[in-house]
PDB file of C-alpha atoms in Angstrom:
ATOM      1  CA  UNK A   1     -23.599  -0.240  -7.552  1.00  0.00           C
ATOM      2  CA  UNK A   2     -21.240  -1.804  -5.023  1.00  0.00           C
ATOM      3  CA  UNK A   3     -18.213  -0.792  -7.118  1.00  0.00           C
ATOM      4  CA  UNK A   4     -19.306   2.865  -7.171  1.00  0.00           C
ATOM      5  CA  UNK A   5     -19.632   2.843  -3.380  1.00  0.00           C
ATOM      6  CA  UNK A   6     -16.143   1.359  -3.054  1.00  0.00           C
ATOM      7  CA  UNK A   7     -14.716   4.020  -5.389  1.00  0.00           C
ATOM      8  CA  UNK A   8     -16.433   6.751  -3.399  1.00  0.00           C
ATOM      9  CA  UNK A   9     -15.052   5.340  -0.143  1.00  0.00           C
ATOM     10  CA  UNK A  10     -11.562   5.163  -1.669  1.00  0.00           C
ATOM     11  CA  UNK A  11     -11.787   8.804  -2.733  1.00  0.00           C
ATOM     12  CA  UNK A  12     -12.795   9.812   0.782  1.00  0.00           C
ATOM     13  CA  UNK A  13     -10.047   7.655   2.273  1.00  0.00           C
ATOM     14  CA  UNK A  14      -7.436   9.168  -0.024  1.00  0.00           C
ATOM     15  CA  UNK A  15      -8.654  12.665   0.873  1.00  0.00           C
ATOM     16  CA  UNK A  16      -8.215  11.826   4.548  1.00  0.00           C
ATOM     17  CA  UNK A  17      -4.747  10.364   3.920  1.00  0.00           C
ATOM     18  CA  UNK A  18      -3.713  13.528   2.093  1.00  0.00           C
ATOM     19  CA  UNK A  19      -4.732  15.659   5.075  1.00  0.00           C
ATOM     20  CA  UNK A  20      -2.621  13.567   7.455  1.00  0.00           C
ATOM     21  CA  UNK A  21      -5.475  11.910   9.344  1.00  0.00           C
ATOM     22  CA  UNK A  22      -3.761   9.076  11.299  1.00  0.00           C
ATOM     23  CA  UNK A  23      -7.056   7.181  11.521  1.00  0.00           C
ATOM     24  CA  UNK A  24      -7.118   7.121   7.724  1.00  0.00           C
ATOM     25  CA  UNK A  25      -3.818   5.243   7.697  1.00  0.00           C
ATOM     26  CA  UNK A  26      -5.269   2.640  10.057  1.00  0.00           C
ATOM     27  CA  UNK A  27      -8.395   2.392   7.912  1.00  0.00           C
ATOM     28  CA  UNK A  28      -6.362   1.976   4.716  1.00  0.00           C
ATOM     29  CA  UNK A  29      -4.162  -0.662   6.323  1.00  0.00           C
ATOM     30  CA  UNK A  30      -7.153  -2.642   7.607  1.00  0.00           C
ATOM     31  CA  UNK A  31      -8.957  -2.357   4.292  1.00  0.00           C
ATOM     32  CA  UNK A  32      -6.053  -3.308   2.023  1.00  0.00           C
ATOM     33  CA  UNK A  33      -3.536  -5.352   4.020  1.00  0.00           C
ATOM     34  CA  UNK A  34      -4.890  -8.794   3.091  1.00  0.00           C
ATOM     35  CA  UNK A  35      -5.150  -7.937  -0.595  1.00  0.00           C
ATOM     36  CA  UNK A  36      -1.683  -6.349  -0.595  1.00  0.00           C
ATOM     37  CA  UNK A  37      -0.253  -9.374   1.181  1.00  0.00           C
ATOM     38  CA  UNK A  38      -1.550 -11.507  -1.711  1.00  0.00           C
ATOM     39  CA  UNK A  39       0.058  -9.067  -4.156  1.00  0.00           C
ATOM     40  CA  UNK A  40       3.367  -9.146  -2.268  1.00  0.00           C
ATOM     41  CA  UNK A  41       3.253 -12.941  -1.953  1.00  0.00           C
ATOM     42  CA  UNK A  42       3.014 -13.254  -5.727  1.00  0.00           C
ATOM     43  CA  UNK A  43       6.483 -11.649  -5.899  1.00  0.00           C
ATOM     44  CA  UNK A  44       8.073 -12.711  -2.599  1.00  0.00           C
ATOM     45  CA  UNK A  45       7.654 -16.343  -1.589  1.00  0.00           C
ATOM     46  CA  UNK A  46       8.611 -15.860   2.058  1.00  0.00           C
ATOM     47  CA  UNK A  47       5.347 -15.018   3.847  1.00  0.00           C
ATOM     48  CA  UNK A  48       7.043 -13.188   6.725  1.00  0.00           C
ATOM     49  CA  UNK A  49       9.048 -11.070   4.280  1.00  0.00           C
ATOM     50  CA  UNK A  50       5.916 -10.297   2.260  1.00  0.00           C
ATOM     51  CA  UNK A  51       4.087  -9.221   5.420  1.00  0.00           C
ATOM     52  CA  UNK A  52       7.024  -7.017   6.456  1.00  0.00           C
ATOM     53  CA  UNK A  53       7.096  -5.401   3.011  1.00  0.00           C
ATOM     54  CA  UNK A  54       3.391  -4.523   3.243  1.00  0.00           C
ATOM     55  CA  UNK A  55       3.790  -3.062   6.728  1.00  0.00           C
ATOM     56  CA  UNK A  56       6.928  -1.116   5.782  1.00  0.00           C
ATOM     57  CA  UNK A  57       5.201   0.107   2.629  1.00  0.00           C
ATOM     58  CA  UNK A  58       2.393   1.746   4.600  1.00  0.00           C
ATOM     59  CA  UNK A  59       4.830   3.285   7.080  1.00  0.00           C
ATOM     60  CA  UNK A  60       7.028   4.668   4.296  1.00  0.00           C
ATOM     61  CA  UNK A  61       4.038   6.096   2.429  1.00  0.00           C
ATOM     62  CA  UNK A  62       2.942   7.848   5.612  1.00  0.00           C
ATOM     63  CA  UNK A  63       6.372   9.031   6.734  1.00  0.00           C
ATOM     64  CA  UNK A  64       7.241  10.388   3.292  1.00  0.00           C
ATOM     65  CA  UNK A  65       3.816  11.970   2.634  1.00  0.00           C
ATOM     66  CA  UNK A  66       3.443   9.896  -0.533  1.00  0.00           C
ATOM     67  CA  UNK A  67      -0.334   9.918  -0.323  1.00  0.00           C
ATOM     68  CA  UNK A  68      -0.282  13.674  -0.987  1.00  0.00           C
ATOM     69  CA  UNK A  69       1.073  12.996  -4.474  1.00  0.00           C
ATOM     70  CA  UNK A  70      -1.373  10.285  -5.509  1.00  0.00           C
ATOM     71  CA  UNK A  71      -3.341  11.319  -8.614  1.00  0.00           C
ATOM     72  CA  UNK A  72      -4.813   7.912  -9.500  1.00  0.00           C
ATOM     73  CA  UNK A  73      -7.356   5.802  -7.615  1.00  0.00           C
ATOM     74  CA  UNK A  74      -5.983   4.695  -4.230  1.00  0.00           C
ATOM     75  CA  UNK A  75      -6.229   1.001  -5.109  1.00  0.00           C
ATOM     76  CA  UNK A  76      -4.229   1.587  -8.311  1.00  0.00           C
ATOM     77  CA  UNK A  77      -1.525   3.463  -6.440  1.00  0.00           C
ATOM     78  CA  UNK A  78      -1.236   0.800  -3.747  1.00  0.00           C
ATOM     79  CA  UNK A  79      -1.003  -2.014  -6.280  1.00  0.00           C
ATOM     80  CA  UNK A  80       1.567  -0.369  -8.550  1.00  0.00           C
ATOM     81  CA  UNK A  81       3.741   1.059  -5.783  1.00  0.00           C
ATOM     82  CA  UNK A  82       3.809  -2.197  -3.810  1.00  0.00           C
ATOM     83  CA  UNK A  83       4.489  -4.245  -6.937  1.00  0.00           C
ATOM     84  CA  UNK A  84       7.478  -2.016  -7.750  1.00  0.00           C
ATOM     85  CA  UNK A  85       8.741  -2.311  -4.191  1.00  0.00           C
ATOM     86  CA  UNK A  86       8.491  -6.100  -4.335  1.00  0.00           C
ATOM     87  CA  UNK A  87      10.319  -6.238  -7.653  1.00  0.00           C
ATOM     88  CA  UNK A  88      13.133  -4.102  -6.244  1.00  0.00           C
ATOM     89  CA  UNK A  89      13.239  -6.233  -3.107  1.00  0.00           C
ATOM     90  CA  UNK A  90      13.388  -9.390  -5.211  1.00  0.00           C
ATOM     91  CA  UNK A  91      16.285  -8.019  -7.246  1.00  0.00           C
ATOM     92  CA  UNK A  92      18.380  -7.463  -4.149  1.00  0.00           C
ATOM     93  CA  UNK A  93      20.684 -10.431  -3.799  1.00  0.00           C
ATOM     94  CA  UNK A  94      21.819 -11.071  -0.229  1.00  0.00           C
ATOM     95  CA  UNK A  95      25.552 -11.014   0.313  1.00  0.00           C
ATOM     96  CA  UNK A  96      26.988 -14.485   0.756  1.00  0.00           C
ATOM     97  CA  UNK A  97      29.754 -15.054   3.214  1.00  0.00           C
ATOM     98  CA  UNK A  98      32.861 -16.826   1.968  1.00  0.00           C
TER      99      UNK A  98
END
């Protein structure tokens, strides 16, 4: 029963995100930031970098209207999109000075 309520809340939250409700972004960030930090930390060992990736991820999703294109459950989108971002971030090798 609890899972159905969570799915219903996610659907409502995604609907609000699609309409551009700024409070929805705050709600999504508060609801998912800890979980997404765990996801990011499984790919990026630096805690500060993982936190920055999660914050930047939400800002980029908002600024680029990515929530309008989400056709899967919100939690699925957040997990997959953040995981891909972390993988790309991890593949970037910093330039070393000679």
